[in-house]
XYZ file of C-alpha atoms in Angstrom:
411
model
C 0.179 -0.214 0.072
C 2.967 2.583 1.076
C 4.926 1.350 -2.660
C 2.226 1.868 -3.913
C 1.046 5.225 -2.818
C 4.487 6.858 -3.028
C 4.294 5.597 -6.635
C 0.789 7.133 -7.006
C 3.660 10.211 -5.385
C 5.825 10.176 -7.867
C 3.386 9.679 -10.493
C 1.016 13.216 -9.569
C 4.725 15.157 -9.000
C 6.200 13.869 -12.669
C 2.593 14.854 -13.986
C 2.720 18.457 -13.088
C 6.355 18.916 -13.572
C 5.226 17.762 -16.973
C 2.184 20.292 -17.850
C 4.539 23.018 -15.291
C 7.537 23.281 -18.388
C 4.591 22.591 -20.970
C 3.140 25.790 -19.769
C 7.114 27.462 -18.953
C 8.158 26.847 -22.791
C 4.883 28.899 -24.236
C 5.701 31.441 -22.167
C 7.976 34.762 -22.384
C 8.472 38.005 -20.486
C 9.877 41.114 -22.206
C 11.341 44.117 -19.921
C 11.324 47.817 -21.640
C 14.088 49.325 -20.128
C 14.939 52.857 -21.512
C 14.778 56.539 -19.739
C 11.471 57.472 -18.660
C 11.221 60.368 -16.807
C 14.678 62.687 -18.574
C 15.836 63.752 -21.497
C 15.669 60.923 -23.513
C 11.609 59.675 -23.008
C 9.791 61.561 -25.352
C 12.278 59.434 -27.944
C 11.822 55.391 -25.624
C 9.602 55.990 -22.412
C 6.560 54.658 -22.512
C 5.767 55.016 -25.973
C 8.123 51.980 -26.124
C 6.190 50.592 -23.551
C 2.929 50.727 -25.535
C 5.178 49.350 -29.417
C 5.758 46.662 -26.849
C 2.600 46.208 -26.777
C 1.569 46.569 -30.218
C 3.886 43.914 -31.413
C 2.626 40.969 -28.746
C -0.552 41.971 -30.224
C 0.211 41.446 -33.939
C 2.799 38.364 -33.464
C -0.960 36.217 -32.653
C 1.509 34.057 -30.100
C -1.803 35.494 -27.743
C -4.619 33.770 -29.475
C -2.300 30.477 -29.888
C -2.507 30.070 -26.467
C 0.702 31.723 -25.376
C 1.940 33.694 -22.266
C 3.541 36.837 -23.042
C 4.581 39.544 -20.187
C 5.982 42.833 -20.481
C 7.498 44.660 -17.847
C 9.395 48.309 -17.333
C 11.489 50.496 -15.614
C 13.202 54.050 -15.938
C 17.465 53.279 -15.547
C 17.841 57.115 -15.406
C 20.681 56.906 -18.180
C 22.833 55.165 -15.227
C 24.604 52.710 -16.939
C 24.284 51.441 -13.083
C 20.648 50.967 -12.289
C 20.140 49.882 -15.364
C 22.438 47.161 -14.141
C 21.067 46.313 -11.343
C 17.439 45.739 -13.052
C 19.276 43.266 -15.858
C 20.586 41.135 -13.144
C 17.277 42.075 -10.456
C 15.179 41.054 -14.107
C 16.701 38.055 -15.904
C 17.840 36.327 -12.099
C 14.773 37.149 -10.003
C 11.570 37.940 -12.473
C 11.798 35.391 -15.099
C 12.468 38.711 -17.773
C 13.900 36.568 -21.297
C 14.477 39.365 -23.156
C 14.762 43.145 -22.958
C 14.308 46.155 -25.230
C 14.882 49.313 -25.966
C 18.009 50.216 -23.715
C 17.669 54.292 -24.665
C 21.026 55.455 -23.266
C 24.444 53.679 -24.549
C 26.468 52.916 -21.559
C 22.929 51.637 -20.250
C 22.927 49.719 -22.993
C 26.573 48.792 -23.433
C 26.413 47.912 -20.043
C 23.219 45.348 -20.073
C 24.223 44.308 -23.379
C 27.143 42.210 -20.814
C 24.818 40.484 -18.937
C 22.332 39.584 -21.407
C 24.998 37.139 -22.325
C 26.304 35.917 -18.623
C 22.446 34.997 -18.173
C 21.952 33.805 -21.662
C 19.458 36.314 -21.911
C 18.115 38.668 -25.231
C 19.121 42.114 -25.341
C 17.238 44.259 -28.551
C 18.713 48.200 -28.452
C 16.670 50.223 -30.093
C 17.012 53.045 -28.593
C 21.251 53.610 -27.731
C 22.770 54.569 -31.307
C 26.628 53.621 -30.520
C 28.164 51.540 -32.630
C 30.526 49.696 -30.810
C 27.697 47.862 -29.789
C 28.366 45.892 -33.665
C 31.745 46.311 -33.379
C 34.435 46.152 -30.281
C 31.438 45.324 -28.215
C 29.259 42.908 -29.653
C 27.457 40.205 -28.328
C 26.362 37.074 -29.868
C 23.110 37.992 -27.378
C 22.824 40.865 -29.081
C 20.920 42.745 -31.798
C 21.490 47.053 -32.201
C 17.884 47.352 -34.302
C 17.167 51.099 -35.350
C 20.776 53.238 -36.083
C 23.322 53.373 -35.024
C 27.114 56.427 -35.203
C 28.204 55.006 -38.442
C 24.952 54.809 -39.832
C 23.759 58.499 -39.248
C 27.911 60.028 -40.043
C 27.944 58.713 -43.025
C 24.664 59.859 -44.570
C 24.033 62.937 -42.596
C 27.157 64.152 -42.337
C 28.356 62.798 -45.601
C 25.387 64.898 -46.735
C 26.731 68.274 -44.777
C 29.436 68.487 -45.917
C 28.673 67.462 -49.565
C 26.407 70.371 -49.890
C 29.371 73.204 -48.923
C 29.280 72.291 -44.852
C 33.426 72.106 -44.796
C 34.674 73.660 -41.134
C 32.857 71.927 -37.997
C 33.096 72.528 -34.794
C 30.728 69.079 -32.213
C 28.925 70.294 -29.098
C 28.531 66.268 -28.044
C 26.892 64.890 -25.383
C 29.470 63.329 -22.982
C 29.065 59.862 -23.059
C 28.999 56.738 -24.974
C 26.836 57.559 -27.691
C 28.252 61.375 -27.785
C 32.222 60.047 -28.281
C 31.018 57.683 -30.707
C 28.637 59.865 -32.670
C 31.595 62.853 -33.112
C 34.362 60.236 -33.236
C 32.471 58.674 -36.696
C 31.411 61.875 -38.225
C 34.590 63.252 -37.292
C 35.587 60.671 -39.648
C 33.689 61.001 -42.300
C 34.100 64.825 -42.096
C 37.747 64.329 -42.991
C 37.238 61.937 -45.765
C 35.390 64.037 -47.305
C 37.044 66.782 -47.630
C 36.193 68.601 -44.878
C 38.143 70.329 -41.457
C 36.953 69.981 -37.294
C 37.778 73.152 -35.358
C 36.881 71.856 -32.472
C 34.511 70.158 -29.610
C 33.650 70.727 -26.334
C 31.774 67.881 -24.442
C 28.418 68.677 -22.947
C 27.179 66.754 -19.603
C 24.093 64.667 -20.191
C 20.979 66.844 -19.362
C 22.059 70.284 -19.215
C 19.343 73.291 -19.330
C 22.212 75.964 -20.096
C 24.371 75.449 -23.903
C 25.349 79.483 -23.740
C 28.997 79.054 -23.092
C 28.965 76.046 -24.964
C 26.760 77.815 -27.935
C 30.073 80.728 -27.557
C 32.530 78.721 -27.967
C 31.286 77.578 -31.035
C 30.353 81.065 -32.510
C 33.566 82.028 -31.496
C 34.676 79.343 -33.880
C 33.681 80.307 -37.092
C 32.808 77.261 -38.218
C 30.100 77.052 -40.911
C 28.465 73.537 -39.412
C 27.904 73.142 -35.686
C 27.427 69.386 -35.153
C 25.028 68.459 -32.674
C 26.063 64.547 -31.490
C 23.638 64.836 -28.609
C 19.288 63.735 -29.286
C 16.396 64.408 -27.035
C 15.548 66.812 -25.051
C 20.000 67.922 -24.850
C 19.543 68.382 -29.185
C 15.703 70.401 -29.052
C 16.785 72.873 -25.886
C 20.493 73.404 -27.918
C 18.834 74.345 -31.449
C 16.600 76.186 -29.633
C 19.137 78.377 -27.654
C 21.454 78.863 -30.487
C 18.231 80.216 -32.277
C 17.628 82.852 -29.219
C 21.701 83.412 -30.109
C 21.572 84.043 -33.617
C 23.885 81.443 -34.761
C 21.614 80.630 -38.231
C 21.009 84.440 -38.467
C 25.174 85.447 -38.207
C 25.745 82.144 -40.807
C 26.785 79.012 -39.191
C 24.496 75.871 -40.087
C 23.217 73.070 -37.343
C 23.373 69.432 -38.240
C 21.473 67.997 -36.187
C 22.949 64.374 -36.396
C 20.433 62.478 -34.283
C 17.097 64.006 -34.897
C 13.513 62.621 -33.883
C 10.603 63.148 -35.015
C 9.771 64.454 -31.384
C 12.361 66.389 -31.203
C 10.351 68.735 -34.448
C 7.067 68.915 -32.951
C 8.971 70.407 -29.862
C 10.911 73.169 -31.858
C 8.386 73.772 -33.739
C 9.328 74.284 -37.937
C 10.473 77.949 -37.597
C 12.769 77.073 -36.341
C 14.110 73.660 -37.497
C 12.757 74.392 -41.246
C 15.552 73.488 -43.715
C 17.111 71.077 -40.977
C 18.677 67.568 -42.759
C 18.549 64.048 -41.347
C 18.442 60.730 -41.411
C 15.414 57.972 -40.291
C 14.696 54.005 -41.198
C 10.760 55.576 -40.306
C 8.822 58.225 -40.920
C 4.834 57.189 -39.520
C 3.440 59.422 -42.443
C 6.075 57.526 -45.356
C 3.623 54.137 -46.113
C 0.412 53.057 -45.713
C 2.036 50.202 -43.310
C 2.877 53.225 -41.262
C 0.297 55.182 -40.586
C -1.682 52.646 -40.023
C 0.914 51.613 -36.872
C 1.198 55.633 -35.784
C -3.059 55.601 -35.417
C -2.929 52.403 -32.993
C 0.234 54.268 -31.432
C -0.591 57.066 -30.853
C -4.274 56.916 -29.663
C -2.687 55.289 -26.383
C -0.401 58.650 -26.780
C -2.767 61.140 -26.678
C -2.013 62.032 -30.821
C 1.863 61.529 -30.210
C 3.304 60.449 -33.004
C 6.072 57.471 -32.930
C 9.738 58.364 -33.439
C 12.267 55.995 -35.107
C 13.146 54.320 -31.854
C 9.541 53.333 -30.899
C 9.009 51.812 -34.161
C 12.117 49.668 -33.168
C 11.077 48.352 -30.449
C 7.743 47.142 -32.379
C 9.863 45.772 -34.936
C 12.506 44.369 -32.857
C 10.048 42.800 -30.436
C 7.626 41.106 -33.423
C 10.895 39.368 -34.881
C 12.103 38.107 -31.809
C 8.915 36.494 -30.675
C 8.897 34.575 -33.922
C 11.563 33.630 -33.460
C 10.735 32.561 -30.040
C 7.883 30.995 -31.252
C 10.098 28.865 -33.649
C 12.987 28.090 -31.572
C 12.721 24.498 -29.711
C 13.982 26.625 -26.483
C 11.880 30.047 -26.102
C 14.695 30.686 -22.797
C 17.442 29.786 -24.539
C 19.069 33.229 -25.392
C 22.117 32.333 -28.534
C 19.289 29.653 -29.973
C 16.409 32.544 -30.758
C 18.842 35.396 -31.225
C 20.376 32.621 -33.815
C 16.741 32.172 -34.984
C 16.474 35.982 -35.649
C 19.527 36.139 -37.627
C 18.507 32.979 -39.645
C 15.338 34.212 -40.328
C 14.166 37.316 -42.507
C 13.000 40.098 -41.098
C 9.936 41.709 -42.408
C 7.299 44.091 -40.997
C 5.582 47.159 -41.871
C 7.738 49.857 -40.417
C 10.989 49.027 -41.483
C 10.330 46.077 -44.950
C 12.226 43.542 -45.186
C 16.292 43.466 -43.695
C 17.569 41.193 -42.201
C 20.302 40.711 -39.162
C 24.042 40.278 -40.249
C 26.099 38.135 -37.986
C 26.941 40.493 -35.717
C 24.171 41.793 -34.753
C 23.499 44.375 -36.805
C 19.637 44.862 -38.096
C 19.919 46.048 -41.814
C 17.479 48.240 -43.628
C 17.154 50.972 -46.398
C 17.429 54.062 -44.174
C 16.301 57.513 -45.707
C 17.619 60.723 -45.730
C 14.860 63.648 -44.490
C 14.473 67.609 -44.876
C 12.371 69.300 -42.222
C 9.200 71.070 -43.781
C 8.931 74.686 -43.439
C 5.502 76.331 -41.822
C 4.003 76.860 -45.516
C 5.111 73.174 -46.750
C 3.457 71.757 -43.960
C -0.383 70.523 -43.974
C -2.046 69.080 -41.190
C -0.297 68.163 -37.519
C 3.125 66.643 -37.034
C 3.722 67.163 -40.968
C 7.187 67.604 -40.723
C 9.715 65.332 -43.264
C 9.856 64.811 -47.134
C 12.016 62.748 -48.675
C 15.609 63.731 -49.565
C 16.965 60.273 -50.067
C 17.307 56.611 -49.931
C 20.152 54.873 -48.437
C 19.783 50.761 -49.659
C 20.412 48.324 -46.213
C 23.577 47.521 -47.542
C 24.850 51.021 -48.018
C 23.706 51.912 -44.696
C 25.879 49.756 -42.004
C 29.596 49.798 -41.441
C 30.682 47.168 -43.776
C 31.744 43.699 -42.005
C 35.747 44.692 -43.506
C 35.582 48.038 -41.309
C 34.058 45.911 -38.238
C 35.955 45.067 -35.144
C 33.341 42.397 -34.376
C 34.959 38.821 -32.892
C 31.415 37.727 -34.156
C 32.743 38.050 -37.732
C 35.356 35.283 -37.660
C 33.814 33.011 -35.597
C 30.761 32.545 -38.549
C 33.135 33.026 -41.120
C 35.284 29.902 -39.684
C 32.024 28.259 -39.103
C 30.469 28.295 -42.687
C 33.547 27.811 -44.255
C 33.543 24.457 -42.177
C 29.864 23.865 -43.819
C-alpha cells in the first residue's frame, strides 16, 4: 500500500512537472528598459512600452495559447541602475528579453549582463556603433540606427553641400563620443576639417557657454552630437544666440520627430536628418501610427519606438519557432536566420555581428508653409539602401564575424 502511494505521488509530481514545463515553454517575459522621465523620455519612454504591447498583439501568440508579459523600468540614464535592473529581471523575475535600452552607456552594460545570463537584448534606443563593433555580443541585436549610419548619411550629405568646417557640441558619454568620432571621420574623409569640440554633460539646461565657443570658432557647421532634450535645448538656444542668423548652420546628427514637434517648424525648417522610419511614410507606417497615437494622446511614434515594435515582433516569431524560447543564444541565432519583414521597416535581415539591416532615409524638415497637418514635418531627400547604410563587415572590430566565417567555411 505504501509503495503504491509512493508511486502515485511520484506519478502526480511527474505530471505536474511536465505540465509546468509545457506551460513555461509557451511563456515569454519582456522588459522595456529606458529613460522614462529624463531627456530621452519622449523618443522612447512610455511610448516604447506601447510599441512592445502592439507587437505582442500583432504576433498572434496570445491567440495561440502563449503567455506574453511585459514589464518596464526607468534606468534614469545611469549604467549602474540599468545593470542592476537587468540582473534582477533575469535572476529573479524571469525576464527573457530586454528592449529599447535608450542611452548607449546603459545599453553596453546591459549587453554584457545579457550575454552572461544567456538572455536576449534588442537595442533600439542607443546609437553607439560599438554595440556591433568592439563590444558586440552573440546575445545582442542592434536594431534601429547607429552612429556610423548617421555619420555616413547626415554628416556626409552636409559636407557634400558645402559644410566643410565643423565644431562639435558633444554629449559627454559613450553615445555622443561615438557619434562625434564617426562623423568627424566622415568629415575628414570628405575633405572637411574639424575645428574644435566641446563636451556637454547629459541633461544640461544651459548651453550658452558651449554655444558661445561654437560661435567663436567661426565653423560653417555646428554638429550636434547629442539627442532628445539636449538636442531641442541646444537648437532653441542656438536660435536665441543668432548662430544661424550669423551665417553658421546646425547639423542635428540624431533628430527625432518629437524633437521637431518640440522645436517647431519655424526654427527647425531646413534641418537634414536620417531615419529608418517616419510615421507618414506609407500605409503601413500610418496604420501603426494611428493605433500608437490613440494611446499616446496624439503623439506620433519615433524611430526608437518603431524599432521596439519591429524588434519585438521579430523576436516573438523566432522565440515561438525555437525549441527553447528561454535560451537566448538559440533565439538570437533564429532571429539571424529568419529574414525580417514588418510594416514599419519593410524587408531586412540581421547580420552575424548583430546589426539589423534595413534602408535608411535622408529627410529634410519642411517649411511651415509646406506642412499641411499636425506632425507633417518631413520630406524625403534620398534613400540609402540597406547594404550601404551601415558599416561594412570588412571595417568591423566585432570578433563574431570571424567565428561566423569559420563556421560557414566548415559547412
